Amino acid sequence: MTFPSLNRAYNTVFRPGELTIGLVIPLDAHHGSPVPDMTRHVERVRMADELGFAALWLRDVPLNVPSFGDAGQIFDPFVYLGLLSGVTNDIALGVASIILPLRHPAHVAKAAASADQLSGGRLLLGVASGDRPEEYPALGMSFPDRGARFRESLDYIRAMAAEYPSYTGDHGTLNGSIDMLPKPTSGRVPILITGGSQQNPDWVATHGDGWMTYPRDIASQAQVVKDYRSRGANAGADTKPVMQSLYVDLVAEVDAEPTPIHLGFRSGVAFLKTYLWSLRDHGINHVALNLRFNHADIEETMKCLADEVLPEFPTEKSMR
C-alpha cells in the first residue's frame, strides 16, 4: 500500500502501515467553559514542535454558539496559520476543518496556498460542511443545502490550483484569463474530508486526499476504515490515509484503566499506548489528541506524551 506524494506535511504525517500523533489546538484544559485561555498558546505550540509531535490541528469556528459548548481556538484559522508558520519549524499545520459552505472558495484557495507556501509545505486542509445551524443565517446562508455548496466549493478550490484556471459554477466563473497566486508548494494543497460532509460514502472515498473520522471502539473503527478504503478501491482511486481525533485525560498512574469521557477516555499512559497500537493495526494513520478535558498540567502532559508515547510511533524528525 502506498499513499500519493503531495506536500511535506502529507508525506510525513501519513505513512502506510504507520500511525503518527498530533495535538488539537487550543493546548489548554478548559473543561466546562467553551472559551479557552490562550495566554500560553505560542509557548505551547513551540513546545509541541520541539517535542516532535507530527501535527497541530486548528478549528474553524466563525461564531461562538454557546449551546454548542466549544469556541475552538478563538482565532481565525488562516490568520493563526500565518503566525504558527513563523514560530514553528517542522510540525505539520492542519485545519480540522474549514467550513466550506460559509466561505467563498476563492478565498479558501488563496489563504490555503499562502499558508502552505509560508510554512514550507506544512499545510493539511481539512474541510467540512458544518454542524452549527445558528451560524448560517448570520452569514446569509441556508443550512439544508450546505452539502451541494460543499461539493461545488471543493471543485472550485481544486480548479484554482491550475495556472489560469477555467471553471464555471454557482460560486463564479473562471474563464482562463486570470490566475491565483501563490500556488501551493507541490501544485496542490492536500484536502481531507471530514466525516460525511453531507455526501454519500462513495463520493467521500473518491474526492479527498484522505479522510477525517471520529473516535469509535476498535472493532467499529476497523470496519469503518475498511469500508472507506474498499469504496475507494472499487472506484479505482488511490489508497488514502485515515485520521481521527481523540479526547484524552492522562492520569499519573501509568497502569490506570480507562474510563469514558466525551469522545475519548481518561487513563494511564499504558492503556493509551495499547489503544493507539490497535488503531494503527486497523488502518488509522494519524490521531489528533485533544487535551481539553485533561486534569493534569498541560505542559507536563505534553512532555509525558513525548517521553512515553511518541517513541512508539514515527515523527518528522525521526524520519529525516
PDB file of C-alpha atoms in Angstrom:
ATOM      1  CA  MET A   1       0.000   0.000   0.000  1.00  0.00           C
ATOM      2  CA  THR A   2       1.283   3.455  -0.905  1.00  0.00           C
ATOM      3  CA  PHE A   3      -0.122   6.957  -0.500  1.00  0.00           C
ATOM      4  CA  PRO A   4       0.188   9.750  -3.070  1.00  0.00           C
ATOM      5  CA  SER A   5       3.168  12.099  -2.648  1.00  0.00           C
ATOM      6  CA  LEU A   6       1.762  15.594  -2.076  1.00  0.00           C
ATOM      7  CA  ASN A   7       3.441  18.147   0.215  1.00  0.00           C
ATOM      8  CA  ARG A   8       5.914  17.913   3.103  1.00  0.00           C
ATOM      9  CA  ALA A   9       3.188  17.629   5.748  1.00  0.00           C
ATOM     10  CA  TYR A  10       1.181  14.955   3.964  1.00  0.00           C
ATOM     11  CA  ASN A  11       4.249  12.856   3.188  1.00  0.00           C
ATOM     12  CA  THR A  12       5.424  12.764   6.822  1.00  0.00           C
ATOM     13  CA  VAL A  13       2.143  12.711   8.767  1.00  0.00           C
ATOM     14  CA  PHE A  14       0.608   9.946   6.625  1.00  0.00           C
ATOM     15  CA  ARG A  15       2.668   6.807   6.053  1.00  0.00           C
ATOM     16  CA  PRO A  16       1.176   3.442   5.071  1.00  0.00           C
ATOM     17  CA  GLY A  17       1.060   0.995   7.951  1.00  0.00           C
ATOM     18  CA  GLU A  18       2.197   3.632  10.451  1.00  0.00           C
ATOM     19  CA  LEU A  19       0.491   5.959  12.908  1.00  0.00           C
ATOM     20  CA  THR A  20       1.643   9.447  13.890  1.00  0.00           C
ATOM     21  CA  ILE A  21       0.495  11.602  16.805  1.00  0.00           C
ATOM     22  CA  GLY A  22      -0.709  15.206  16.673  1.00  0.00           C
ATOM     23  CA  LEU A  23      -2.389  17.670  19.005  1.00  0.00           C
ATOM     24  CA  VAL A  24      -5.550  19.749  18.721  1.00  0.00           C
ATOM     25  CA  ILE A  25      -5.229  23.459  19.457  1.00  0.00           C
ATOM     26  CA  PRO A  26      -6.009  25.068  21.891  1.00  0.00           C
ATOM     27  CA  LEU A  27      -3.413  23.335  24.038  1.00  0.00           C
ATOM     28  CA  ASP A  28      -5.475  24.219  27.055  1.00  0.00           C
ATOM     29  CA  ALA A  29      -7.681  22.413  29.558  1.00  0.00           C
ATOM     30  CA  HIS A  30     -10.877  24.395  29.879  1.00  0.00           C
ATOM     31  CA  HIS A  31     -13.284  21.636  30.926  1.00  0.00           C
ATOM     32  CA  GLY A  32     -16.754  23.151  31.403  1.00  0.00           C
ATOM     33  CA  SER A  33     -16.004  26.509  29.763  1.00  0.00           C
ATOM     34  CA  PRO A  34     -16.493  26.812  25.997  1.00  0.00           C
ATOM     35  CA  VAL A  35     -13.824  29.547  25.817  1.00  0.00           C
ATOM     36  CA  PRO A  36     -10.160  28.553  26.313  1.00  0.00           C
ATOM     37  CA  ASP A  37      -7.386  30.515  27.996  1.00  0.00           C
ATOM     38  CA  MET A  38      -4.962  31.296  25.166  1.00  0.00           C
ATOM     39  CA  THR A  39      -2.320  33.108  27.247  1.00  0.00           C
ATOM     40  CA  ARG A  40       0.418  30.488  26.671  1.00  0.00           C
ATOM     41  CA  HIS A  41      -0.617  29.365  23.225  1.00  0.00           C
ATOM     42  CA  VAL A  42       2.614  30.353  21.429  1.00  0.00           C
ATOM     43  CA  GLU A  43       4.850  28.762  24.075  1.00  0.00           C
ATOM     44  CA  ARG A  44       2.893  25.509  23.902  1.00  0.00           C
ATOM     45  CA  VAL A  45       2.876  25.453  20.112  1.00  0.00           C
ATOM     46  CA  ARG A  46       6.639  25.843  20.077  1.00  0.00           C
ATOM     47  CA  MET A  47       6.911  23.103  22.683  1.00  0.00           C
ATOM     48  CA  ALA A  48       4.814  20.742  20.557  1.00  0.00           C
ATOM     49  CA  ASP A  49       7.143  21.373  17.614  1.00  0.00           C
ATOM     50  CA  GLU A  50      10.289  20.865  19.682  1.00  0.00           C
ATOM     51  CA  LEU A  51       8.943  17.706  21.349  1.00  0.00           C
ATOM     52  CA  GLY A  52       8.360  16.075  17.969  1.00  0.00           C
ATOM     53  CA  PHE A  53       4.576  15.872  17.618  1.00  0.00           C
ATOM     54  CA  ALA A  54       3.610  15.292  13.997  1.00  0.00           C
ATOM     55  CA  ALA A  55       0.872  17.913  13.574  1.00  0.00           C
ATOM     56  CA  LEU A  56      -1.154  20.696  15.150  1.00  0.00           C
ATOM     57  CA  TRP A  57      -4.841  20.944  14.269  1.00  0.00           C
ATOM     58  CA  LEU A  58      -6.951  24.123  14.328  1.00  0.00           C
ATOM     59  CA  ARG A  59     -10.705  24.512  14.337  1.00  0.00           C
ATOM     60  CA  ASP A  60     -12.797  26.801  12.127  1.00  0.00           C
ATOM     61  CA  VAL A  61     -15.446  28.284  14.431  1.00  0.00           C
ATOM     62  CA  PRO A  62     -16.740  31.507  12.822  1.00  0.00           C
ATOM     63  CA  LEU A  63     -19.085  32.366  15.707  1.00  0.00           C
ATOM     64  CA  ASN A  64     -19.318  31.266  19.323  1.00  0.00           C
ATOM     65  CA  VAL A  65     -22.583  29.318  19.697  1.00  0.00           C
ATOM     66  CA  PRO A  66     -22.995  28.913  23.495  1.00  0.00           C
ATOM     67  CA  SER A  67     -25.356  25.943  23.195  1.00  0.00           C
ATOM     68  CA  PHE A  68     -22.655  24.023  21.286  1.00  0.00           C
ATOM     69  CA  GLY A  69     -20.178  24.438  24.129  1.00  0.00           C
ATOM     70  CA  ASP A  70     -16.952  24.909  22.142  1.00  0.00           C
ATOM     71  CA  ALA A  71     -15.485  28.170  20.835  1.00  0.00           C
ATOM     72  CA  GLY A  72     -12.469  26.465  19.274  1.00  0.00           C
ATOM     73  CA  GLN A  73      -9.130  28.268  19.475  1.00  0.00           C
ATOM     74  CA  ILE A  74     -10.903  31.661  19.007  1.00  0.00           C
ATOM     75  CA  PHE A  75      -8.592  32.976  16.265  1.00  0.00           C
ATOM     76  CA  ASP A  76      -9.424  32.850  12.577  1.00  0.00           C
ATOM     77  CA  PRO A  77      -7.655  29.699  11.346  1.00  0.00           C
ATOM     78  CA  PHE A  78      -5.896  31.236   8.358  1.00  0.00           C
ATOM     79  CA  VAL A  79      -4.631  34.254  10.307  1.00  0.00           C
ATOM     80  CA  TYR A  80      -3.476  31.857  13.007  1.00  0.00           C
ATOM     81  CA  LEU A  81      -1.736  29.619  10.454  1.00  0.00           C
ATOM     82  CA  GLY A  82       0.321  32.616   9.351  1.00  0.00           C
ATOM     83  CA  LEU A  83       1.554  33.134  12.902  1.00  0.00           C
ATOM     84  CA  LEU A  84       2.179  29.429  13.501  1.00  0.00           C
ATOM     85  CA  SER A  85       4.180  29.041  10.305  1.00  0.00           C
ATOM     86  CA  GLY A  86       6.579  31.674  11.652  1.00  0.00           C
ATOM     87  CA  VAL A  87       7.064  30.250  15.154  1.00  0.00           C
ATOM     88  CA  THR A  88       7.473  26.549  14.225  1.00  0.00           C
ATOM     89  CA  ASN A  89       9.898  24.634  12.044  1.00  0.00           C
ATOM     90  CA  ASP A  90       8.862  21.026  11.475  1.00  0.00           C
ATOM     91  CA  ILE A  91       5.366  20.319  12.752  1.00  0.00           C
ATOM     92  CA  ALA A  92       2.559  19.993  10.193  1.00  0.00           C
ATOM     93  CA  LEU A  93      -0.197  22.621  10.423  1.00  0.00           C
ATOM     94  CA  GLY A  94      -3.674  21.247   9.866  1.00  0.00           C
ATOM     95  CA  VAL A  95      -7.168  22.691   9.839  1.00  0.00           C
ATOM     96  CA  ALA A  96      -9.894  20.384  11.132  1.00  0.00           C
ATOM     97  CA  SER A  97     -11.869  21.676   9.455  1.00  0.00           C
ATOM     98  CA  ILE A  98     -12.681  24.704   7.273  1.00  0.00           C
ATOM     99  CA  ILE A  99     -16.464  25.073   6.938  1.00  0.00           C
ATOM    100  CA  LEU A 100     -16.605  25.361   3.154  1.00  0.00           C
ATOM    101  CA  PRO A 101     -20.258  26.457   2.748  1.00  0.00           C
ATOM    102  CA  LEU A 102     -19.593  29.542   4.913  1.00  0.00           C
ATOM    103  CA  ARG A 103     -16.607  30.828   2.902  1.00  0.00           C
ATOM    104  CA  HIS A 104     -16.073  31.684  -0.739  1.00  0.00           C
ATOM    105  CA  PRO A 105     -13.800  29.003  -2.220  1.00  0.00           C
ATOM    106  CA  ALA A 106     -11.561  31.585  -3.928  1.00  0.00           C
ATOM    107  CA  HIS A 107     -10.671  32.983  -0.507  1.00  0.00           C
ATOM    108  CA  VAL A 108     -10.100  29.494   0.889  1.00  0.00           C
ATOM    109  CA  ALA A 109      -7.889  28.515  -2.046  1.00  0.00           C
ATOM    110  CA  LYS A 110      -5.720  31.636  -1.784  1.00  0.00           C
ATOM    111  CA  ALA A 111      -5.452  31.512   2.008  1.00  0.00           C
ATOM    112  CA  ALA A 112      -4.566  27.810   1.969  1.00  0.00           C
ATOM    113  CA  ALA A 113      -1.932  28.223  -0.757  1.00  0.00           C
ATOM    114  CA  SER A 114      -0.464  31.188   1.143  1.00  0.00           C
ATOM    115  CA  ALA A 115      -0.252  29.200   4.392  1.00  0.00           C
ATOM    116  CA  ASP A 116       1.291  26.271   2.524  1.00  0.00           C
ATOM    117  CA  GLN A 117       3.958  28.490   0.958  1.00  0.00           C
ATOM    118  CA  LEU A 118       4.736  30.414   4.154  1.00  0.00           C
ATOM    119  CA  SER A 119       5.145  27.190   6.134  1.00  0.00           C
ATOM    120  CA  GLY A 120       7.275  25.412   3.555  1.00  0.00           C
ATOM    121  CA  GLY A 121       4.651  22.857   2.547  1.00  0.00           C
ATOM    122  CA  ARG A 122       3.389  22.098   6.053  1.00  0.00           C
ATOM    123  CA  LEU A 123      -0.349  22.663   5.483  1.00  0.00           C
ATOM    124  CA  LEU A 124      -3.052  19.982   5.651  1.00  0.00           C
ATOM    125  CA  LEU A 125      -6.505  21.318   4.753  1.00  0.00           C
ATOM    126  CA  GLY A 126      -9.439  19.575   6.375  1.00  0.00           C
ATOM    127  CA  VAL A 127     -12.854  20.580   5.015  1.00  0.00           C
ATOM    128  CA  ALA A 128     -16.374  20.056   6.335  1.00  0.00           C
ATOM    129  CA  SER A 129     -19.962  21.053   5.625  1.00  0.00           C
ATOM    130  CA  GLY A 130     -20.617  22.431   9.120  1.00  0.00           C
ATOM    131  CA  ASP A 131     -22.746  21.338  12.047  1.00  0.00           C
ATOM    132  CA  ARG A 132     -23.881  24.580  13.744  1.00  0.00           C
ATOM    133  CA  PRO A 133     -27.157  25.741  12.179  1.00  0.00           C
ATOM    134  CA  GLU A 134     -27.048  29.069  14.051  1.00  0.00           C
ATOM    135  CA  GLU A 135     -24.043  30.279  12.017  1.00  0.00           C
ATOM    136  CA  TYR A 136     -25.762  30.048   8.640  1.00  0.00           C
ATOM    137  CA  PRO A 137     -28.429  32.791   8.897  1.00  0.00           C
ATOM    138  CA  ALA A 138     -25.799  35.105  10.441  1.00  0.00           C
ATOM    139  CA  LEU A 139     -23.872  34.810   7.173  1.00  0.00           C
ATOM    140  CA  GLY A 140     -26.908  34.825   4.895  1.00  0.00           C
ATOM    141  CA  MET A 141     -26.557  31.126   4.081  1.00  0.00           C
ATOM    142  CA  SER A 142     -29.031  28.253   4.017  1.00  0.00           C
ATOM    143  CA  PHE A 143     -28.226  25.270   6.246  1.00  0.00           C
ATOM    144  CA  PRO A 144     -30.160  22.486   4.432  1.00  0.00           C
ATOM    145  CA  ASP A 145     -28.360  22.893   1.075  1.00  0.00           C
ATOM    146  CA  ARG A 146     -24.842  23.098   2.524  1.00  0.00           C
ATOM    147  CA  GLY A 147     -23.927  19.709   1.038  1.00  0.00           C
ATOM    148  CA  ALA A 148     -24.308  20.946  -2.541  1.00  0.00           C
ATOM    149  CA  ARG A 149     -22.306  24.096  -1.800  1.00  0.00           C
ATOM    150  CA  PHE A 150     -19.613  21.942  -0.175  1.00  0.00           C
ATOM    151  CA  ARG A 151     -19.175  19.880  -3.372  1.00  0.00           C
ATOM    152  CA  GLU A 152     -19.022  22.939  -5.594  1.00  0.00           C
ATOM    153  CA  SER A 153     -16.548  24.656  -3.275  1.00  0.00           C
ATOM    154  CA  LEU A 154     -14.231  21.670  -3.385  1.00  0.00           C
ATOM    155  CA  ASP A 155     -14.326  21.637  -7.200  1.00  0.00           C
ATOM    156  CA  TYR A 156     -13.575  25.377  -7.304  1.00  0.00           C
ATOM    157  CA  ILE A 157     -10.604  25.050  -4.919  1.00  0.00           C
ATOM    158  CA  ARG A 158      -9.162  22.192  -6.961  1.00  0.00           C
ATOM    159  CA  ALA A 159      -9.537  24.247 -10.151  1.00  0.00           C
ATOM    160  CA  MET A 160      -7.720  27.244  -8.639  1.00  0.00           C
ATOM    161  CA  ALA A 161      -4.512  25.222  -8.275  1.00  0.00           C
ATOM    162  CA  ALA A 162      -4.084  25.194 -12.069  1.00  0.00           C
ATOM    163  CA  GLU A 163      -2.468  28.066 -13.949  1.00  0.00           C
ATOM    164  CA  TYR A 164      -5.072  30.422 -15.403  1.00  0.00           C
ATOM    165  CA  PRO A 165      -7.903  28.064 -14.493  1.00  0.00           C
ATOM    166  CA  SER A 166     -11.237  27.612 -16.223  1.00  0.00           C
ATOM    167  CA  TYR A 167     -14.256  26.772 -14.102  1.00  0.00           C
ATOM    168  CA  THR A 168     -17.959  27.626 -14.009  1.00  0.00           C
ATOM    169  CA  GLY A 169     -20.272  27.079 -11.064  1.00  0.00           C
ATOM    170  CA  ASP A 170     -22.587  28.798  -8.610  1.00  0.00           C
ATOM    171  CA  HIS A 171     -19.600  30.443  -6.879  1.00  0.00           C
ATOM    172  CA  GLY A 172     -18.458  32.176 -10.055  1.00  0.00           C
ATOM    173  CA  THR A 173     -16.714  31.787 -13.393  1.00  0.00           C
ATOM    174  CA  LEU A 174     -13.006  31.456 -14.098  1.00  0.00           C
ATOM    175  CA  ASN A 175     -12.523  31.971 -17.843  1.00  0.00           C
ATOM    176  CA  GLY A 176      -8.797  31.258 -18.106  1.00  0.00           C
ATOM    177  CA  SER A 177      -7.764  34.925 -18.280  1.00  0.00           C
ATOM    178  CA  ILE A 178      -6.884  35.443 -14.600  1.00  0.00           C
ATOM    179  CA  ASP A 179      -4.830  33.449 -12.145  1.00  0.00           C
ATOM    180  CA  MET A 180      -4.419  32.866  -8.415  1.00  0.00           C
ATOM    181  CA  LEU A 181      -1.080  33.495  -6.734  1.00  0.00           C
ATOM    182  CA  PRO A 182       0.623  31.921  -4.893  1.00  0.00           C
ATOM    183  CA  LYS A 183       0.253  28.312  -5.916  1.00  0.00           C
ATOM    184  CA  PRO A 184       0.626  25.519  -3.328  1.00  0.00           C
ATOM    185  CA  THR A 185       4.203  24.295  -2.836  1.00  0.00           C
ATOM    186  CA  SER A 186       3.639  20.990  -4.607  1.00  0.00           C
ATOM    187  CA  GLY A 187       0.948  22.007  -7.047  1.00  0.00           C
ATOM    188  CA  ARG A 188      -1.995  21.229  -4.756  1.00  0.00           C
ATOM    189  CA  VAL A 189      -2.905  21.509  -1.103  1.00  0.00           C
ATOM    190  CA  PRO A 190      -3.789  18.142   0.451  1.00  0.00           C
ATOM    191  CA  ILE A 191      -7.527  18.170   1.241  1.00  0.00           C
ATOM    192  CA  LEU A 192      -9.052  15.830   3.815  1.00  0.00           C
ATOM    193  CA  ILE A 193     -12.826  15.411   4.022  1.00  0.00           C
ATOM    194  CA  THR A 194     -14.357  15.369   7.486  1.00  0.00           C
ATOM    195  CA  GLY A 195     -16.963  12.759   8.345  1.00  0.00           C
ATOM    196  CA  GLY A 196     -19.737  12.531   5.796  1.00  0.00           C
ATOM    197  CA  SER A 197     -19.912  16.270   4.984  1.00  0.00           C
ATOM    198  CA  GLN A 198     -23.470  15.704   3.688  1.00  0.00           C
ATOM    199  CA  GLN A 199     -22.165  13.430   0.905  1.00  0.00           C
ATOM    200  CA  ASN A 200     -22.630   9.756   0.108  1.00  0.00           C
ATOM    201  CA  PRO A 201     -19.807   7.426   1.228  1.00  0.00           C
ATOM    202  CA  ASP A 202     -18.616   6.657  -2.308  1.00  0.00           C
ATOM    203  CA  TRP A 203     -18.154  10.369  -3.026  1.00  0.00           C
ATOM    204  CA  VAL A 204     -16.214  10.857   0.215  1.00  0.00           C
ATOM    205  CA  ALA A 205     -13.940   7.911  -0.595  1.00  0.00           C
ATOM    206  CA  THR A 206     -13.029   9.262  -4.027  1.00  0.00           C
ATOM    207  CA  HIS A 207     -12.918  13.056  -3.754  1.00  0.00           C
ATOM    208  CA  GLY A 208     -10.476  13.837  -0.942  1.00  0.00           C
ATOM    209  CA  ASP A 209      -6.792  13.138  -0.359  1.00  0.00           C
ATOM    210  CA  GLY A 210      -7.724  11.436   2.895  1.00  0.00           C
ATOM    211  CA  TRP A 211     -10.466  11.183   5.475  1.00  0.00           C
ATOM    212  CA  MET A 212     -11.004  12.567   8.973  1.00  0.00           C
ATOM    213  CA  THR A 213     -13.316  10.495  11.127  1.00  0.00           C
ATOM    214  CA  TYR A 214     -14.395  10.324  14.757  1.00  0.00           C
ATOM    215  CA  PRO A 215     -13.463   8.027  17.661  1.00  0.00           C
ATOM    216  CA  ARG A 216     -15.189   4.642  17.875  1.00  0.00           C
ATOM    217  CA  ASP A 217     -14.465   1.374  19.613  1.00  0.00           C
ATOM    218  CA  ILE A 218     -11.654  -0.513  17.904  1.00  0.00           C
ATOM    219  CA  ALA A 219     -13.820  -3.096  16.143  1.00  0.00           C
ATOM    220  CA  SER A 220     -16.199  -0.474  14.747  1.00  0.00           C
ATOM    221  CA  GLN A 221     -13.358   1.789  13.655  1.00  0.00           C
ATOM    222  CA  ALA A 222     -11.655  -1.096  11.873  1.00  0.00           C
ATOM    223  CA  GLN A 223     -14.823  -1.804   9.896  1.00  0.00           C
ATOM    224  CA  VAL A 224     -15.332   1.865   9.035  1.00  0.00           C
ATOM    225  CA  VAL A 225     -11.757   2.206   7.748  1.00  0.00           C
ATOM    226  CA  LYS A 226     -12.052  -0.986   5.720  1.00  0.00           C
ATOM    227  CA  ASP A 227     -15.296   0.225   4.147  1.00  0.00           C
ATOM    228  CA  TYR A 228     -13.784   3.612   3.244  1.00  0.00           C
ATOM    229  CA  ARG A 229     -10.781   2.057   1.551  1.00  0.00           C
ATOM    230  CA  SER A 230     -12.880  -0.594  -0.196  1.00  0.00           C
ATOM    231  CA  ARG A 231     -15.107   2.081  -1.708  1.00  0.00           C
ATOM    232  CA  GLY A 232     -12.073   3.953  -2.996  1.00  0.00           C
ATOM    233  CA  ALA A 233     -10.506   0.799  -4.419  1.00  0.00           C
ATOM    234  CA  ASN A 234     -13.741  -0.173  -6.160  1.00  0.00           C
ATOM    235  CA  ALA A 235     -13.766   3.217  -7.880  1.00  0.00           C
ATOM    236  CA  GLY A 236     -10.117   2.919  -8.922  1.00  0.00           C
ATOM    237  CA  ALA A 237      -8.945   5.673  -6.564  1.00  0.00           C
ATOM    238  CA  ASP A 238      -5.560   5.833  -4.838  1.00  0.00           C
ATOM    239  CA  THR A 239      -5.282   4.351  -1.362  1.00  0.00           C
ATOM    240  CA  LYS A 240      -5.621   7.255   1.067  1.00  0.00           C
ATOM    241  CA  PRO A 241      -4.855   7.886   4.726  1.00  0.00           C
ATOM    242  CA  VAL A 242      -7.417   7.941   7.520  1.00  0.00           C
ATOM    243  CA  MET A 243      -7.074  10.004  10.692  1.00  0.00           C
ATOM    244  CA  GLN A 244      -9.211  10.526  13.773  1.00  0.00           C
ATOM    245  CA  SER A 245      -9.478  12.791  16.799  1.00  0.00           C
ATOM    246  CA  LEU A 246      -9.372  11.559  20.405  1.00  0.00           C
ATOM    247  CA  TYR A 247     -10.037  13.340  23.688  1.00  0.00           C
ATOM    248  CA  VAL A 248      -7.704  12.122  26.441  1.00  0.00           C
ATOM    249  CA  ASP A 249      -7.272  12.861  30.134  1.00  0.00           C
ATOM    250  CA  LEU A 250      -3.908  11.372  31.045  1.00  0.00           C
ATOM    251  CA  VAL A 251      -3.517  10.457  34.723  1.00  0.00           C
ATOM    252  CA  ALA A 252      -0.291   9.930  36.674  1.00  0.00           C
ATOM    253  CA  GLU A 253      -0.876   6.239  37.401  1.00  0.00           C
ATOM    254  CA  VAL A 254       0.747   4.503  34.438  1.00  0.00           C
ATOM    255  CA  ASP A 255      -1.494   1.427  34.513  1.00  0.00           C
ATOM    256  CA  ALA A 256      -4.786   3.212  35.251  1.00  0.00           C
ATOM    257  CA  GLU A 257      -7.659   1.561  33.380  1.00  0.00           C
ATOM    258  CA  PRO A 258      -9.785   3.676  31.022  1.00  0.00           C
ATOM    259  CA  THR A 259     -12.994   5.428  31.963  1.00  0.00           C
ATOM    260  CA  PRO A 260     -15.102   7.175  29.289  1.00  0.00           C
ATOM    261  CA  ILE A 261     -15.098  10.909  28.686  1.00  0.00           C
ATOM    262  CA  HIS A 262     -16.567  12.882  25.758  1.00  0.00           C
ATOM    263  CA  LEU A 263     -15.223  11.285  22.543  1.00  0.00           C
ATOM    264  CA  GLY A 264     -12.388   9.597  24.393  1.00  0.00           C
ATOM    265  CA  PHE A 265     -11.194   8.341  27.753  1.00  0.00           C
ATOM    266  CA  ARG A 266      -9.318   9.032  30.970  1.00  0.00           C
ATOM    267  CA  SER A 267      -6.472   6.561  31.503  1.00  0.00           C
ATOM    268  CA  GLY A 268      -2.824   5.970  32.273  1.00  0.00           C
ATOM    269  CA  VAL A 269      -0.228   6.052  29.547  1.00  0.00           C
ATOM    270  CA  ALA A 270      -0.057   2.239  29.259  1.00  0.00           C
ATOM    271  CA  PHE A 271      -3.651   1.915  28.061  1.00  0.00           C
ATOM    272  CA  LEU A 272      -3.265   4.898  25.737  1.00  0.00           C
ATOM    273  CA  LYS A 273      -0.313   3.230  24.002  1.00  0.00           C
ATOM    274  CA  THR A 274      -2.196  -0.058  23.667  1.00  0.00           C
ATOM    275  CA  TYR A 275      -5.198   1.746  22.199  1.00  0.00           C
ATOM    276  CA  LEU A 276      -3.037   3.640  19.691  1.00  0.00           C
ATOM    277  CA  TRP A 277      -1.255   0.452  18.636  1.00  0.00           C
ATOM    278  CA  SER A 278      -4.638  -1.133  17.954  1.00  0.00           C
ATOM    279  CA  LEU A 279      -5.728   1.834  15.853  1.00  0.00           C
ATOM    280  CA  ARG A 280      -2.517   1.597  13.830  1.00  0.00           C
ATOM    281  CA  ASP A 281      -3.004  -2.116  13.277  1.00  0.00           C
ATOM    282  CA  HIS A 282      -6.517  -1.457  11.948  1.00  0.00           C
ATOM    283  CA  GLY A 283      -5.545   1.201   9.422  1.00  0.00           C
ATOM    284  CA  ILE A 284      -5.626   4.556  11.222  1.00  0.00           C
ATOM    285  CA  ASN A 285      -2.634   6.662  10.132  1.00  0.00           C
ATOM    286  CA  HIS A 286      -2.849   9.681  12.439  1.00  0.00           C
ATOM    287  CA  VAL A 287      -4.502  10.525  15.759  1.00  0.00           C
ATOM    288  CA  ALA A 288      -5.046  14.135  16.859  1.00  0.00           C
ATOM    289  CA  LEU A 289      -5.141  14.205  20.663  1.00  0.00           C
ATOM    290  CA  ASN A 290      -7.393  16.799  22.292  1.00  0.00           C
ATOM    291  CA  LEU A 291      -6.407  17.779  25.859  1.00  0.00           C
ATOM    292  CA  ARG A 292      -9.413  19.950  26.642  1.00  0.00           C
ATOM    293  CA  PHE A 293     -10.592  17.665  29.484  1.00  0.00           C
ATOM    294  CA  ASN A 294      -7.127  16.907  30.843  1.00  0.00           C
ATOM    295  CA  HIS A 295      -6.804  17.458  34.613  1.00  0.00           C
ATOM    296  CA  ALA A 296      -3.007  17.416  34.857  1.00  0.00           C
ATOM    297  CA  ASP A 297      -0.825  20.364  33.866  1.00  0.00           C
ATOM    298  CA  ILE A 298      -0.922  20.670  30.062  1.00  0.00           C
ATOM    299  CA  GLU A 299       2.787  21.147  29.594  1.00  0.00           C
ATOM    300  CA  GLU A 300       3.625  18.243  31.878  1.00  0.00           C
ATOM    301  CA  THR A 301       1.182  16.083  29.931  1.00  0.00           C
ATOM    302  CA  MET A 302       2.765  17.118  26.630  1.00  0.00           C
ATOM    303  CA  LYS A 303       6.176  16.144  27.995  1.00  0.00           C
ATOM    304  CA  CYS A 304       4.818  12.818  29.260  1.00  0.00           C
ATOM    305  CA  LEU A 305       3.322  12.060  25.850  1.00  0.00           C
ATOM    306  CA  ALA A 306       6.600  12.981  24.172  1.00  0.00           C
ATOM    307  CA  ASP A 307       8.634  10.779  26.533  1.00  0.00           C
ATOM    308  CA  GLU A 308       6.317   7.773  26.762  1.00  0.00           C
ATOM    309  CA  VAL A 309       4.169   7.700  23.609  1.00  0.00           C
ATOM    310  CA  LEU A 310       5.975   9.399  20.727  1.00  0.00           C
ATOM    311  CA  PRO A 311       8.944   6.982  20.781  1.00  0.00           C
ATOM    312  CA  GLU A 312       6.488   4.214  19.847  1.00  0.00           C
ATOM    313  CA  PHE A 313       5.487   6.000  16.630  1.00  0.00           C
ATOM    314  CA  PRO A 314       7.337   7.794  13.796  1.00  0.00           C
ATOM    315  CA  THR A 315       7.894  11.563  13.928  1.00  0.00           C
ATOM    316  CA  GLU A 316       9.009  14.072  11.302  1.00  0.00           C
ATOM    317  CA  LYS A 317      12.411  14.329  12.962  1.00  0.00           C
ATOM    318  CA  SER A 318      12.897  10.579  13.274  1.00  0.00           C
ATOM    319  CA  MET A 319      12.188  10.089   9.560  1.00  0.00           C
ATOM    320  CA  ARG A 320      14.724  12.632   8.311  1.00  0.00           C
TER     321      ARG A 320
END
